[in-house]
Amino acid sequence: MRITVLGKSPSWQDAGGACSGYLVDDGETQALIDCGSGVFSKLRTVGDYADLDAIVVSHMHADHFIDLIPFACGLTYAPRDARRRPQLHLPPGGSEQLDTLVRGAGHSGDLISGAFALREYDPAGAVTIGSLRVRFQAVPHFVPTYAIELRSAAQPERRFTYGADHRATDALDEFAAATDLLLLEATLAHPEPDPEGLRGHLTPAQAGALAARCGAQRLVLTHISDELDAEWALAQARSAFGGPLDVAREGAVYDV
Ligand SMILES: [Zn+2]
Ligand SMILES: [Zn+2]
């Protein structure tokens, strides 16, 4: 599988950047993991959006799904002879939330369902998208959120694990154990203050510690602003994780 970082910003974009979006391509099937603001534009720089087989959304925060609206507009209104409907896999309850948003933004209610073959995934189950196999793991965040694992039927022993957004947790210990590529958020400059309160994100050091506990083969820090020093983030994560380590940048490619 080849993973391309289309967007790595947190909930506000980097200068010229995009929020969460990761393209997974095993040579047979193309899936987009999350579709935050700016991702549709970035997707267009690497290929034809109409070739995409599926989109999988980790959770219903705008920085992970809002570009489904321009994506649906392209699929609906662009001057093309043939039209495809990529699969759209939303978390449970996501279709109603998206429908409310689309109507509130003045679009017709069938914009999304007309553009995509929409379904809500069962987080306890697996999803097959062409040659890709997808599994989910609930992680603690402000809204229901699911880490996502992808494997290709061609090399089922190779795994890509995307943590989505979450606070420090042991939920990934088994799910991401010894994964080949672990993409973890590293949003925060400082740990969230109240360990008993509502918390939803990681520092780079917490991401490094989590990757070490999972025994990940490689760690990439994402959901990280260009207003946070990347060298500082690397050093923080390095203090806990000794394996190959990067801060995500748009256009970066990882082969798993
Ligand atoms: Zn986010
Ligand atoms: Zn979030």
PDB file of C-alpha atoms and ligand atoms in Angstrom:
ATOM      1  CA  MET A   1       0.000   0.000   0.000  1.00  0.00           C
ATOM      2  CA  ARG A   2       1.085   3.524  -0.684  1.00  0.00           C
ATOM      3  CA  ILE A   3      -0.110   6.197   1.753  1.00  0.00           C
ATOM      4  CA  THR A   4       0.004   9.831   0.613  1.00  0.00           C
ATOM      5  CA  VAL A   5      -0.505  12.645   3.094  1.00  0.00           C
ATOM      6  CA  LEU A   6      -2.928  15.094   1.486  1.00  0.00           C
ATOM      7  CA  GLY A   7      -3.569  17.151   4.606  1.00  0.00           C
ATOM      8  CA  LYS A   8      -2.101  17.039   8.103  1.00  0.00           C
ATOM      9  CA  SER A   9      -3.350  20.244   9.745  1.00  0.00           C
ATOM     10  CA  PRO A  10      -5.383  20.165  12.943  1.00  0.00           C
ATOM     11  CA  SER A  11      -8.767  21.927  13.004  1.00  0.00           C
ATOM     12  CA  TRP A  12      -7.322  25.081  11.404  1.00  0.00           C
ATOM     13  CA  GLN A  13      -5.303  24.780   8.228  1.00  0.00           C
ATOM     14  CA  ASP A  14      -1.599  25.453   7.882  1.00  0.00           C
ATOM     15  CA  ALA A  15      -0.741  28.304   5.514  1.00  0.00           C
ATOM     16  CA  GLY A  16      -1.597  26.794   2.137  1.00  0.00           C
ATOM     17  CA  GLY A  17      -2.459  23.528   3.836  1.00  0.00           C
ATOM     18  CA  ALA A  18      -5.342  21.166   4.425  1.00  0.00           C
ATOM     19  CA  CYS A  19      -6.882  19.359   7.381  1.00  0.00           C
ATOM     20  CA  SER A  20      -6.908  15.555   7.742  1.00  0.00           C
ATOM     21  CA  GLY A  21      -6.803  13.511   4.537  1.00  0.00           C
ATOM     22  CA  TYR A  22      -4.752  10.431   3.649  1.00  0.00           C
ATOM     23  CA  LEU A  23      -4.886   8.624   0.316  1.00  0.00           C
ATOM     24  CA  VAL A  24      -4.326   4.851   0.417  1.00  0.00           C
ATOM     25  CA  ASP A  25      -3.609   3.087  -2.872  1.00  0.00           C
ATOM     26  CA  ASP A  26      -2.540  -0.557  -3.247  1.00  0.00           C
ATOM     27  CA  GLY A  27      -2.385  -0.398  -7.027  1.00  0.00           C
ATOM     28  CA  GLU A  28      -5.881  -1.799  -7.380  1.00  0.00           C
ATOM     29  CA  THR A  29      -8.037   0.192  -4.974  1.00  0.00           C
ATOM     30  CA  GLN A  30      -7.909   3.832  -3.887  1.00  0.00           C
ATOM     31  CA  ALA A  31      -9.432   4.945  -0.586  1.00  0.00           C
ATOM     32  CA  LEU A  32      -9.351   8.348   1.061  1.00  0.00           C
ATOM     33  CA  ILE A  33      -9.190   8.318   4.846  1.00  0.00           C
ATOM     34  CA  ASP A  34     -10.870  11.492   6.157  1.00  0.00           C
ATOM     35  CA  CYS A  35     -11.751  14.488   4.020  1.00  0.00           C
ATOM     36  CA  GLY A  36     -11.147  17.659   6.010  1.00  0.00           C
ATOM     37  CA  SER A  37     -11.132  21.211   4.711  1.00  0.00           C
ATOM     38  CA  GLY A  38      -8.731  21.659   1.817  1.00  0.00           C
ATOM     39  CA  VAL A  39      -8.377  17.922   1.154  1.00  0.00           C
ATOM     40  CA  PHE A  40     -10.488  17.870  -2.014  1.00  0.00           C
ATOM     41  CA  SER A  41      -8.189  20.441  -3.600  1.00  0.00           C
ATOM     42  CA  LYS A  42      -5.090  18.454  -2.548  1.00  0.00           C
ATOM     43  CA  LEU A  43      -6.645  15.233  -3.892  1.00  0.00           C
ATOM     44  CA  ARG A  44      -6.987  16.914  -7.267  1.00  0.00           C
ATOM     45  CA  THR A  45      -3.243  17.574  -7.364  1.00  0.00           C
ATOM     46  CA  VAL A  46      -2.441  13.833  -7.252  1.00  0.00           C
ATOM     47  CA  GLY A  47      -5.150  12.314  -9.430  1.00  0.00           C
ATOM     48  CA  ASP A  48      -8.722  12.305 -10.648  1.00  0.00           C
ATOM     49  CA  TYR A  49     -11.170  12.420  -7.750  1.00  0.00           C
ATOM     50  CA  ALA A  50     -13.630  10.392  -9.803  1.00  0.00           C
ATOM     51  CA  ASP A  51     -11.204   7.437  -9.736  1.00  0.00           C
ATOM     52  CA  LEU A  52     -11.511   7.121  -5.974  1.00  0.00           C
ATOM     53  CA  ASP A  53     -13.219   3.922  -4.827  1.00  0.00           C
ATOM     54  CA  ALA A  54     -14.164   5.005  -1.321  1.00  0.00           C
ATOM     55  CA  ILE A  55     -13.888   7.536   1.463  1.00  0.00           C
ATOM     56  CA  VAL A  56     -13.780   6.435   5.102  1.00  0.00           C
ATOM     57  CA  VAL A  57     -14.403   9.015   7.826  1.00  0.00           C
ATOM     58  CA  SER A  58     -12.979   8.517  11.323  1.00  0.00           C
ATOM     59  CA  HIS A  59     -15.331  10.910  13.124  1.00  0.00           C
ATOM     60  CA  MET A  60     -17.726  13.736  12.503  1.00  0.00           C
ATOM     61  CA  HIS A  61     -15.569  16.748  13.266  1.00  0.00           C
ATOM     62  CA  ALA A  62     -15.427  19.287  10.458  1.00  0.00           C
ATOM     63  CA  ASP A  63     -11.660  18.992  10.025  1.00  0.00           C
ATOM     64  CA  HIS A  64     -12.227  15.328   9.077  1.00  0.00           C
ATOM     65  CA  PHE A  65     -15.241  15.502   6.753  1.00  0.00           C
ATOM     66  CA  ILE A  66     -16.204  19.025   5.619  1.00  0.00           C
ATOM     67  CA  ASP A  67     -14.724  18.665   2.109  1.00  0.00           C
ATOM     68  CA  LEU A  68     -17.268  15.947   1.373  1.00  0.00           C
ATOM     69  CA  ILE A  69     -19.450  18.899   0.306  1.00  0.00           C
ATOM     70  CA  PRO A  70     -17.211  20.216  -2.513  1.00  0.00           C
ATOM     71  CA  PHE A  71     -16.358  16.595  -3.355  1.00  0.00           C
ATOM     72  CA  ALA A  72     -20.060  15.840  -3.820  1.00  0.00           C
ATOM     73  CA  CYS A  73     -20.482  19.024  -5.865  1.00  0.00           C
ATOM     74  CA  GLY A  74     -17.672  17.931  -8.195  1.00  0.00           C
ATOM     75  CA  LEU A  75     -19.177  14.479  -8.649  1.00  0.00           C
ATOM     76  CA  THR A  76     -22.600  16.040  -9.268  1.00  0.00           C
ATOM     77  CA  TYR A  77     -21.959  19.158 -11.329  1.00  0.00           C
ATOM     78  CA  ALA A  78     -18.608  18.751 -13.122  1.00  0.00           C
ATOM     79  CA  PRO A  79     -18.959  18.450 -16.908  1.00  0.00           C
ATOM     80  CA  ARG A  80     -18.309  14.725 -17.250  1.00  0.00           C
ATOM     81  CA  ASP A  81     -19.962  12.145 -19.467  1.00  0.00           C
ATOM     82  CA  ALA A  82     -19.700   9.216 -17.058  1.00  0.00           C
ATOM     83  CA  ARG A  83     -20.490   9.485 -13.373  1.00  0.00           C
ATOM     84  CA  ARG A  84     -19.260   7.235 -10.604  1.00  0.00           C
ATOM     85  CA  ARG A  85     -20.485   7.088  -7.043  1.00  0.00           C
ATOM     86  CA  PRO A  86     -17.572   6.337  -4.729  1.00  0.00           C
ATOM     87  CA  GLN A  87     -18.471   4.526  -1.533  1.00  0.00           C
ATOM     88  CA  LEU A  88     -18.730   6.810   1.500  1.00  0.00           C
ATOM     89  CA  HIS A  89     -18.293   5.074   4.863  1.00  0.00           C
ATOM     90  CA  LEU A  90     -19.378   7.243   7.806  1.00  0.00           C
ATOM     91  CA  PRO A  91     -19.373   6.433  11.511  1.00  0.00           C
ATOM     92  CA  PRO A  92     -22.723   5.536  13.080  1.00  0.00           C
ATOM     93  CA  GLY A  93     -25.016   8.584  13.073  1.00  0.00           C
ATOM     94  CA  GLY A  94     -22.815  10.407  10.592  1.00  0.00           C
ATOM     95  CA  SER A  95     -25.290  10.475   7.721  1.00  0.00           C
ATOM     96  CA  GLU A  96     -27.910  12.410   9.713  1.00  0.00           C
ATOM     97  CA  GLN A  97     -25.313  14.889  10.931  1.00  0.00           C
ATOM     98  CA  LEU A  98     -23.971  15.405   7.415  1.00  0.00           C
ATOM     99  CA  ASP A  99     -27.494  15.742   6.005  1.00  0.00           C
ATOM    100  CA  THR A 100     -28.318  18.470   8.545  1.00  0.00           C
ATOM    101  CA  LEU A 101     -25.129  20.323   7.684  1.00  0.00           C
ATOM    102  CA  VAL A 102     -25.656  20.070   3.927  1.00  0.00           C
ATOM    103  CA  ARG A 103     -29.217  21.374   4.164  1.00  0.00           C
ATOM    104  CA  GLY A 104     -28.104  24.160   6.507  1.00  0.00           C
ATOM    105  CA  ALA A 105     -25.510  25.179   3.935  1.00  0.00           C
ATOM    106  CA  GLY A 106     -28.260  25.599   1.341  1.00  0.00           C
ATOM    107  CA  HIS A 107     -27.668  22.466  -0.703  1.00  0.00           C
ATOM    108  CA  SER A 108     -30.380  20.059  -1.717  1.00  0.00           C
ATOM    109  CA  GLY A 109     -30.861  17.190   0.711  1.00  0.00           C
ATOM    110  CA  ASP A 110     -29.833  14.553  -1.816  1.00  0.00           C
ATOM    111  CA  LEU A 111     -26.443  16.115  -2.639  1.00  0.00           C
ATOM    112  CA  ILE A 112     -24.463  13.557  -0.630  1.00  0.00           C
ATOM    113  CA  SER A 113     -26.604  10.498  -1.304  1.00  0.00           C
ATOM    114  CA  GLY A 114     -26.674  11.333  -5.010  1.00  0.00           C
ATOM    115  CA  ALA A 115     -22.910  11.701  -5.245  1.00  0.00           C
ATOM    116  CA  PHE A 116     -21.788   8.816  -3.019  1.00  0.00           C
ATOM    117  CA  ALA A 117     -22.908   5.295  -2.212  1.00  0.00           C
ATOM    118  CA  LEU A 118     -23.358   6.163   1.441  1.00  0.00           C
ATOM    119  CA  ARG A 119     -23.366   3.731   4.330  1.00  0.00           C
ATOM    120  CA  GLU A 120     -22.556   3.835   8.031  1.00  0.00           C
ATOM    121  CA  TYR A 121     -19.987   1.313   9.165  1.00  0.00           C
ATOM    122  CA  ASP A 122     -20.334  -0.997  12.122  1.00  0.00           C
ATOM    123  CA  PRO A 123     -17.204  -0.274  14.181  1.00  0.00           C
ATOM    124  CA  ALA A 124     -17.237  -3.851  15.458  1.00  0.00           C
ATOM    125  CA  GLY A 125     -17.139  -5.218  11.940  1.00  0.00           C
ATOM    126  CA  ALA A 126     -14.816  -4.994   8.974  1.00  0.00           C
ATOM    127  CA  VAL A 127     -15.345  -3.239   5.653  1.00  0.00           C
ATOM    128  CA  THR A 128     -14.069  -4.478   2.313  1.00  0.00           C
ATOM    129  CA  ILE A 129     -13.306  -1.850  -0.309  1.00  0.00           C
ATOM    130  CA  GLY A 130     -12.099  -3.636  -3.429  1.00  0.00           C
ATOM    131  CA  SER A 131      -8.747  -5.139  -2.427  1.00  0.00           C
ATOM    132  CA  LEU A 132      -8.537  -3.169   0.833  1.00  0.00           C
ATOM    133  CA  ARG A 133      -9.705  -4.482   4.211  1.00  0.00           C
ATOM    134  CA  VAL A 134     -10.671  -1.952   6.851  1.00  0.00           C
ATOM    135  CA  ARG A 135     -11.082  -2.413  10.609  1.00  0.00           C
ATOM    136  CA  PHE A 136     -12.031   0.055  13.332  1.00  0.00           C
ATOM    137  CA  GLN A 137     -11.247   0.708  16.967  1.00  0.00           C
ATOM    138  CA  ALA A 138     -13.087   3.172  19.183  1.00  0.00           C
ATOM    139  CA  VAL A 139     -10.792   5.794  20.711  1.00  0.00           C
ATOM    140  CA  PRO A 140     -11.595   8.426  23.379  1.00  0.00           C
ATOM    141  CA  HIS A 141     -12.247  11.886  21.893  1.00  0.00           C
ATOM    142  CA  PHE A 142     -14.936  14.546  22.243  1.00  0.00           C
ATOM    143  CA  VAL A 143     -17.322  12.729  19.885  1.00  0.00           C
ATOM    144  CA  PRO A 144     -17.518   9.032  18.854  1.00  0.00           C
ATOM    145  CA  THR A 145     -14.259   8.432  17.007  1.00  0.00           C
ATOM    146  CA  TYR A 146     -12.670   5.393  15.386  1.00  0.00           C
ATOM    147  CA  ALA A 147      -9.076   4.540  14.638  1.00  0.00           C
ATOM    148  CA  ILE A 148      -8.793   2.867  11.233  1.00  0.00           C
ATOM    149  CA  GLU A 149      -6.609  -0.009  10.030  1.00  0.00           C
ATOM    150  CA  LEU A 150      -6.050  -0.853   6.380  1.00  0.00           C
ATOM    151  CA  ARG A 151      -4.548  -3.934   4.787  1.00  0.00           C
ATOM    152  CA  SER A 152      -4.269  -4.924   1.151  1.00  0.00           C
ATOM    153  CA  ALA A 153      -5.386  -8.377   0.029  1.00  0.00           C
ATOM    154  CA  ALA A 154      -2.121  -8.556  -1.917  1.00  0.00           C
ATOM    155  CA  GLN A 155      -0.036  -8.306   1.297  1.00  0.00           C
ATOM    156  CA  PRO A 156      -2.406  -8.932   4.214  1.00  0.00           C
ATOM    157  CA  GLU A 157       0.412  -9.099   6.747  1.00  0.00           C
ATOM    158  CA  ARG A 158       1.232  -5.414   6.155  1.00  0.00           C
ATOM    159  CA  ARG A 159      -0.804  -2.908   8.183  1.00  0.00           C
ATOM    160  CA  PHE A 160      -1.389   0.825   8.188  1.00  0.00           C
ATOM    161  CA  THR A 161      -3.004   2.168  11.349  1.00  0.00           C
ATOM    162  CA  TYR A 162      -4.447   5.672  11.643  1.00  0.00           C
ATOM    163  CA  GLY A 163      -5.293   6.709  15.177  1.00  0.00           C
ATOM    164  CA  ALA A 164      -7.639   9.582  14.238  1.00  0.00           C
ATOM    165  CA  ASP A 165      -8.114  12.095  17.102  1.00  0.00           C
ATOM    166  CA  HIS A 166      -7.864  10.930  20.706  1.00  0.00           C
ATOM    167  CA  ARG A 167      -6.455  11.567  24.118  1.00  0.00           C
ATOM    168  CA  ALA A 168      -3.860   9.316  25.736  1.00  0.00           C
ATOM    169  CA  THR A 169      -5.360   5.842  25.764  1.00  0.00           C
ATOM    170  CA  ASP A 170      -4.628   2.137  25.895  1.00  0.00           C
ATOM    171  CA  ALA A 171      -7.357   1.467  23.297  1.00  0.00           C
ATOM    172  CA  LEU A 172      -4.762   1.097  20.544  1.00  0.00           C
ATOM    173  CA  ASP A 173      -2.416  -1.252  22.404  1.00  0.00           C
ATOM    174  CA  GLU A 174      -3.795  -4.387  20.768  1.00  0.00           C
ATOM    175  CA  PHE A 175      -5.314  -2.849  17.643  1.00  0.00           C
ATOM    176  CA  ALA A 176      -2.059  -1.206  16.571  1.00  0.00           C
ATOM    177  CA  ALA A 177       0.361  -3.747  18.059  1.00  0.00           C
ATOM    178  CA  ALA A 178       3.477  -3.995  15.855  1.00  0.00           C
ATOM    179  CA  THR A 179       1.730  -2.155  13.027  1.00  0.00           C
ATOM    180  CA  ASP A 180       3.982  -1.265  10.082  1.00  0.00           C
ATOM    181  CA  LEU A 181       2.957   2.404   9.966  1.00  0.00           C
ATOM    182  CA  LEU A 182       1.254   4.232  12.809  1.00  0.00           C
ATOM    183  CA  LEU A 183      -0.154   7.677  12.094  1.00  0.00           C
ATOM    184  CA  LEU A 184      -0.879   9.440  15.377  1.00  0.00           C
ATOM    185  CA  GLU A 185      -2.131  12.889  16.130  1.00  0.00           C
ATOM    186  CA  ALA A 186       0.182  15.262  18.001  1.00  0.00           C
ATOM    187  CA  THR A 187      -1.965  18.348  18.348  1.00  0.00           C
ATOM    188  CA  LEU A 188      -0.942  19.813  21.654  1.00  0.00           C
ATOM    189  CA  ALA A 189       1.964  21.941  22.813  1.00  0.00           C
ATOM    190  CA  HIS A 190       1.148  21.065  26.429  1.00  0.00           C
ATOM    191  CA  PRO A 191      -0.723  18.140  27.975  1.00  0.00           C
ATOM    192  CA  GLU A 192      -4.385  18.886  28.608  1.00  0.00           C
ATOM    193  CA  PRO A 193      -4.578  20.099  32.201  1.00  0.00           C
ATOM    194  CA  ASP A 194      -7.345  18.119  33.807  1.00  0.00           C
ATOM    195  CA  PRO A 195      -6.868  14.361  33.623  1.00  0.00           C
ATOM    196  CA  GLU A 196     -10.441  13.842  34.845  1.00  0.00           C
ATOM    197  CA  GLY A 197     -12.029  16.395  32.517  1.00  0.00           C
ATOM    198  CA  LEU A 198     -12.975  16.318  28.884  1.00  0.00           C
ATOM    199  CA  ARG A 199      -9.803  15.622  26.950  1.00  0.00           C
ATOM    200  CA  GLY A 200      -9.300  14.730  23.336  1.00  0.00           C
ATOM    201  CA  HIS A 201      -5.774  15.186  22.022  1.00  0.00           C
ATOM    202  CA  LEU A 202      -2.123  14.223  22.456  1.00  0.00           C
ATOM    203  CA  THR A 203       1.190  15.973  22.796  1.00  0.00           C
ATOM    204  CA  PRO A 204       4.057  14.675  20.614  1.00  0.00           C
ATOM    205  CA  ALA A 205       5.592  13.062  23.708  1.00  0.00           C
ATOM    206  CA  GLN A 206       2.324  11.255  24.451  1.00  0.00           C
ATOM    207  CA  ALA A 207       2.153  10.085  20.830  1.00  0.00           C
ATOM    208  CA  GLY A 208       5.722   8.770  21.065  1.00  0.00           C
ATOM    209  CA  ALA A 209       4.918   6.910  24.267  1.00  0.00           C
ATOM    210  CA  LEU A 210       1.818   5.374  22.731  1.00  0.00           C
ATOM    211  CA  ALA A 211       3.722   4.235  19.624  1.00  0.00           C
ATOM    212  CA  ALA A 212       6.395   2.685  21.813  1.00  0.00           C
ATOM    213  CA  ARG A 213       3.774   0.800  23.806  1.00  0.00           C
ATOM    214  CA  CYS A 214       2.252  -0.523  20.567  1.00  0.00           C
ATOM    215  CA  GLY A 215       5.645  -1.554  19.217  1.00  0.00           C
ATOM    216  CA  ALA A 216       4.923   0.308  15.975  1.00  0.00           C
ATOM    217  CA  GLN A 217       7.496  -0.142  13.216  1.00  0.00           C
ATOM    218  CA  ARG A 218       7.244   3.502  12.168  1.00  0.00           C
ATOM    219  CA  LEU A 219       5.538   6.551  13.653  1.00  0.00           C
ATOM    220  CA  VAL A 220       4.310   9.594  11.773  1.00  0.00           C
ATOM    221  CA  LEU A 221       2.991  12.554  13.783  1.00  0.00           C
ATOM    222  CA  THR A 222       0.028  14.307  12.223  1.00  0.00           C
ATOM    223  CA  HIS A 223      -2.881  16.656  13.049  1.00  0.00           C
ATOM    224  CA  ILE A 224      -0.126  19.095  13.936  1.00  0.00           C
ATOM    225  CA  SER A 225      -0.065  22.795  13.154  1.00  0.00           C
ATOM    226  CA  ASP A 226       2.672  24.634  11.308  1.00  0.00           C
ATOM    227  CA  GLU A 227       2.524  26.960  14.316  1.00  0.00           C
ATOM    228  CA  LEU A 228       4.109  24.186  16.404  1.00  0.00           C
ATOM    229  CA  ASP A 229       7.846  23.665  15.917  1.00  0.00           C
ATOM    230  CA  ALA A 230       8.294  20.376  14.011  1.00  0.00           C
ATOM    231  CA  GLU A 231      11.824  19.847  15.355  1.00  0.00           C
ATOM    232  CA  TRP A 232      10.538  20.276  18.912  1.00  0.00           C
ATOM    233  CA  ALA A 233       7.739  17.801  18.189  1.00  0.00           C
ATOM    234  CA  LEU A 234      10.202  15.253  16.817  1.00  0.00           C
ATOM    235  CA  ALA A 235      12.475  15.604  19.834  1.00  0.00           C
ATOM    236  CA  GLN A 236       9.524  15.210  22.196  1.00  0.00           C
ATOM    237  CA  ALA A 237       8.305  12.048  20.471  1.00  0.00           C
ATOM    238  CA  ARG A 238      11.857  10.741  20.173  1.00  0.00           C
ATOM    239  CA  SER A 239      12.196  10.854  23.944  1.00  0.00           C
ATOM    240  CA  ALA A 240       9.753   7.940  24.106  1.00  0.00           C
ATOM    241  CA  PHE A 241       9.928   6.248  20.691  1.00  0.00           C
ATOM    242  CA  GLY A 242      13.166   4.933  19.210  1.00  0.00           C
ATOM    243  CA  GLY A 243      11.962   3.790  15.781  1.00  0.00           C
ATOM    244  CA  PRO A 244      11.678   5.662  12.464  1.00  0.00           C
ATOM    245  CA  LEU A 245       9.800   8.885  13.091  1.00  0.00           C
ATOM    246  CA  ASP A 246       8.510  11.800  11.010  1.00  0.00           C
ATOM    247  CA  VAL A 247       6.243  14.770  11.270  1.00  0.00           C
ATOM    248  CA  ALA A 248       3.701  14.461   8.455  1.00  0.00           C
ATOM    249  CA  ARG A 249       4.005  16.920   5.609  1.00  0.00           C
ATOM    250  CA  GLU A 250       1.637  17.298   2.721  1.00  0.00           C
ATOM    251  CA  GLY A 251       2.712  15.242  -0.257  1.00  0.00           C
ATOM    252  CA  ALA A 252       4.753  12.806   1.850  1.00  0.00           C
ATOM    253  CA  VAL A 253       4.453   9.212   0.652  1.00  0.00           C
ATOM    254  CA  TYR A 254       4.853   6.070   2.757  1.00  0.00           C
ATOM    255  CA  ASP A 255       4.980   2.552   1.337  1.00  0.00           C
ATOM    256  CA  VAL A 256       3.694  -0.163   3.631  1.00  0.00           C
TER     257      VAL A 256
HETATM  258 ZN    ZN B   1      -9.283  16.697  14.158  1.00  0.00          ZN
HETATM  259 ZN    ZN B   2     -11.715  15.515  16.298  1.00  0.00          ZN
END
